[in-house]
């Protein structure tokens, strides 16, 4: 999707400059690059689909044109997932764009501008990385699995946030924490990671990556196995083969 690439180019062009960085909380940042990339995406969507609703991380929700009484279609946008990484020059961040229709994600795109990798999925059509079909891994034992997670922004208020991290570290082959949930989910879809879990996410962090995993043959749920709700903060994603054992670690 070209608008994801164009937004990513804005991020690359502005990285390393003297960026204005502000705070949305104790450790949650926003930069002028987030805002510029989001503005480009929203303007592009509105020029082609003026009646569609938009949910964007920095701008919040809008319901399309005044003539749209109830939008069937909604774009869910994170113009810069991994803002803290970006602000520190750590090259793990991405653009995430999803299109929801009547409660189901129909299109998902995650673009990593540093590596020029475009992950894309359309419901029923599979998932791709730079136009090449991708599938989840075939690792079927937790002790051979490479997992990834993220820490919530309210981590300082959660006394037990590290429990799952510790348990998985002791049982999996490796555990990583990269700071970009959308990119982590894309990496599960293309078998770089075998599983991912996190509590404290927003819909714009999850939407595109969730469809990538679904179309790549993976599995998604909350920690107790209920179907994933992208508007709920809890997500467990895997290749499907280690899903049950990951649930047991998370709920025991």
mmCIF file of N, CA, C and O in Angstrom, residues 19-35 57-58 78-89 153 204:
data_model
loop_
_atom_site.group_PDB
_atom_site.id
_atom_site.type_symbol
_atom_site.label_atom_id
_atom_site.label_comp_id
_atom_site.label_asym_id
_atom_site.label_seq_id
_atom_site.Cartn_x
_atom_site.Cartn_y
_atom_site.Cartn_z
ATOM 1 N N UNK A 19 14.174 16.643 16.356
ATOM 2 C CA UNK A 19 12.732 16.450 16.394
ATOM 3 C C UNK A 19 12.129 17.045 17.660
ATOM 4 O O UNK A 19 12.723 16.990 18.739
ATOM 5 N N UNK A 20 10.922 17.586 17.514
ATOM 6 C CA UNK A 20 10.161 17.994 18.689
ATOM 7 C C UNK A 20 9.496 16.745 19.244
ATOM 8 O O UNK A 20 8.737 16.064 18.564
ATOM 9 N N UNK A 21 9.795 16.434 20.498
ATOM 10 C CA UNK A 21 9.249 15.261 21.167
ATOM 11 C C UNK A 21 8.464 15.713 22.374
ATOM 12 O O UNK A 21 8.952 16.495 23.185
ATOM 13 N N UNK A 22 7.236 15.239 22.506
ATOM 14 C CA UNK A 22 6.426 15.564 23.666
ATOM 15 C C UNK A 22 5.986 14.272 24.327
ATOM 16 O O UNK A 22 6.185 13.172 23.807
ATOM 17 N N UNK A 23 5.371 14.377 25.490
ATOM 18 C CA UNK A 23 5.001 13.209 26.275
ATOM 19 C C UNK A 23 3.491 13.120 26.422
ATOM 20 O O UNK A 23 2.814 14.127 26.629
ATOM 21 N N UNK A 24 2.970 11.858 26.301
ATOM 22 C CA UNK A 24 1.560 11.608 26.556
ATOM 23 C C UNK A 24 1.382 10.896 27.903
ATOM 24 O O UNK A 24 0.306 10.439 28.233
ATOM 25 N N UNK A 25 2.442 10.814 28.654
ATOM 26 C CA UNK A 25 2.428 10.128 29.937
ATOM 27 C C UNK A 25 3.847 10.049 30.445
ATOM 28 O O UNK A 25 4.750 10.678 29.898
ATOM 29 N N UNK A 26 4.066 9.259 31.498
ATOM 30 C CA UNK A 26 5.398 9.187 32.080
ATOM 31 C C UNK A 26 6.440 8.697 31.086
ATOM 32 O O UNK A 26 7.567 9.189 31.046
ATOM 33 N N UNK A 27 6.086 7.695 30.247
ATOM 34 C CA UNK A 27 7.072 7.109 29.330
ATOM 35 C C UNK A 27 6.532 6.979 27.912
ATOM 36 O O UNK A 27 7.161 6.347 27.070
ATOM 37 N N UNK A 28 5.383 7.530 27.604
ATOM 38 C CA UNK A 28 4.763 7.430 26.286
ATOM 39 C C UNK A 28 5.019 8.713 25.514
ATOM 40 O O UNK A 28 4.580 9.790 25.923
ATOM 41 N N UNK A 29 5.724 8.595 24.391
ATOM 42 C CA UNK A 29 6.154 9.772 23.637
ATOM 43 C C UNK A 29 5.361 9.952 22.359
ATOM 44 O O UNK A 29 4.763 9.014 21.844
ATOM 45 N N UNK A 30 5.391 11.182 21.831
ATOM 46 C CA UNK A 30 4.896 11.470 20.496
ATOM 47 C C UNK A 30 5.852 12.470 19.862
ATOM 48 O O UNK A 30 6.335 13.390 20.530
ATOM 49 N N UNK A 31 6.175 12.276 18.607
ATOM 50 C CA UNK A 31 7.076 13.178 17.903
ATOM 51 C C UNK A 31 6.343 13.861 16.759
ATOM 52 O O UNK A 31 5.256 13.443 16.351
ATOM 53 N N UNK A 32 6.972 14.902 16.238
ATOM 54 C CA UNK A 32 6.378 15.581 15.082
ATOM 55 C C UNK A 32 6.309 14.655 13.875
ATOM 56 O O UNK A 32 5.474 14.839 12.983
ATOM 57 N N UNK A 33 7.163 13.645 13.837
ATOM 58 C CA UNK A 33 7.124 12.679 12.734
ATOM 59 C C UNK A 33 5.852 11.840 12.800
ATOM 60 O O UNK A 33 5.250 11.544 11.761
ATOM 61 N N UNK A 34 5.432 11.418 14.019
ATOM 62 C CA UNK A 34 4.154 10.709 14.162
ATOM 63 C C UNK A 34 3.037 11.527 13.524
ATOM 64 O O UNK A 34 2.219 11.014 12.759
ATOM 65 N N UNK A 35 2.993 12.792 13.897
ATOM 66 C CA UNK A 35 1.896 13.656 13.469
ATOM 67 C C UNK A 35 1.911 13.882 11.966
ATOM 68 O O UNK A 35 0.863 13.863 11.310
ATOM 69 N N UNK A 57 -4.047 6.785 16.151
ATOM 70 C CA UNK A 57 -3.483 6.888 17.496
ATOM 71 C C UNK A 57 -3.417 8.328 17.986
ATOM 72 O O UNK A 57 -3.796 8.632 19.116
ATOM 73 N N UNK A 58 -2.921 9.235 17.144
ATOM 74 C CA UNK A 58 -2.715 10.600 17.610
ATOM 75 C C UNK A 58 -3.959 11.472 17.489
ATOM 76 O O UNK A 58 -4.180 12.357 18.295
ATOM 77 N N UNK A 78 -1.837 3.393 13.002
ATOM 78 C CA UNK A 78 -0.723 3.796 13.880
ATOM 79 C C UNK A 78 0.391 4.290 12.965
ATOM 80 O O UNK A 78 1.062 3.485 12.314
ATOM 81 N N UNK A 79 0.582 5.600 12.879
ATOM 82 C CA UNK A 79 1.554 6.138 11.930
ATOM 83 C C UNK A 79 3.003 5.848 12.307
ATOM 84 O O UNK A 79 3.883 5.864 11.458
ATOM 85 N N UNK A 80 3.218 5.570 13.599
ATOM 86 C CA UNK A 80 4.569 5.262 14.070
ATOM 87 C C UNK A 80 4.453 4.380 15.305
ATOM 88 O O UNK A 80 4.294 4.860 16.424
ATOM 89 N N UNK A 81 4.495 3.086 15.087
ATOM 90 C CA UNK A 81 4.479 2.143 16.204
ATOM 91 C C UNK A 81 5.922 1.877 16.600
ATOM 92 O O UNK A 81 6.715 1.377 15.801
ATOM 93 N N UNK A 82 6.246 2.232 17.821
ATOM 94 C CA UNK A 82 7.632 2.166 18.279
ATOM 95 C C UNK A 82 8.237 3.554 18.375
ATOM 96 O O UNK A 82 9.407 3.762 18.036
ATOM 97 N N UNK A 83 7.443 4.504 18.870
ATOM 98 C CA UNK A 83 7.894 5.902 18.904
ATOM 99 C C UNK A 83 9.123 6.085 19.780
ATOM 100 O O UNK A 83 10.036 6.836 19.426
ATOM 101 N N UNK A 84 9.160 5.411 20.916
ATOM 102 C CA UNK A 84 10.327 5.555 21.804
ATOM 103 C C UNK A 84 11.586 5.049 21.111
ATOM 104 O O UNK A 84 12.652 5.688 21.180
ATOM 105 N N UNK A 85 11.488 3.926 20.426
ATOM 106 C CA UNK A 85 12.621 3.439 19.634
ATOM 107 C C UNK A 85 13.053 4.490 18.621
ATOM 108 O O UNK A 85 14.249 4.799 18.472
ATOM 109 N N UNK A 86 12.080 5.016 17.900
ATOM 110 C CA UNK A 86 12.348 6.015 16.855
ATOM 111 C C UNK A 86 13.051 7.237 17.429
ATOM 112 O O UNK A 86 14.043 7.724 16.862
ATOM 113 N N UNK A 87 12.549 7.731 18.544
ATOM 114 C CA UNK A 87 13.109 8.938 19.152
ATOM 115 C C UNK A 87 14.548 8.727 19.614
ATOM 116 O O UNK A 87 15.330 9.677 19.682
ATOM 117 N N UNK A 88 14.906 7.470 19.903
ATOM 118 C CA UNK A 88 16.266 7.164 20.369
ATOM 119 C C UNK A 88 17.163 6.640 19.245
ATOM 120 O O UNK A 88 18.311 6.272 19.501
ATOM 121 N N UNK A 89 16.633 6.584 18.023
ATOM 122 C CA UNK A 89 17.445 6.108 16.911
ATOM 123 C C UNK A 89 17.578 4.609 16.826
ATOM 124 O O UNK A 89 18.429 4.093 16.094
ATOM 125 N N UNK A 153 2.632 0.613 28.942
ATOM 126 C CA UNK A 153 3.072 1.930 29.370
ATOM 127 C C UNK A 153 2.853 2.168 30.854
ATOM 128 O O UNK A 153 3.533 2.995 31.463
ATOM 129 N N UNK A 204 -4.972 0.016 17.367
ATOM 130 C CA UNK A 204 -4.061 0.382 16.275
ATOM 131 C C UNK A 204 -2.733 -0.361 16.364
ATOM 132 O O UNK A 204 -2.015 -0.456 15.385
#
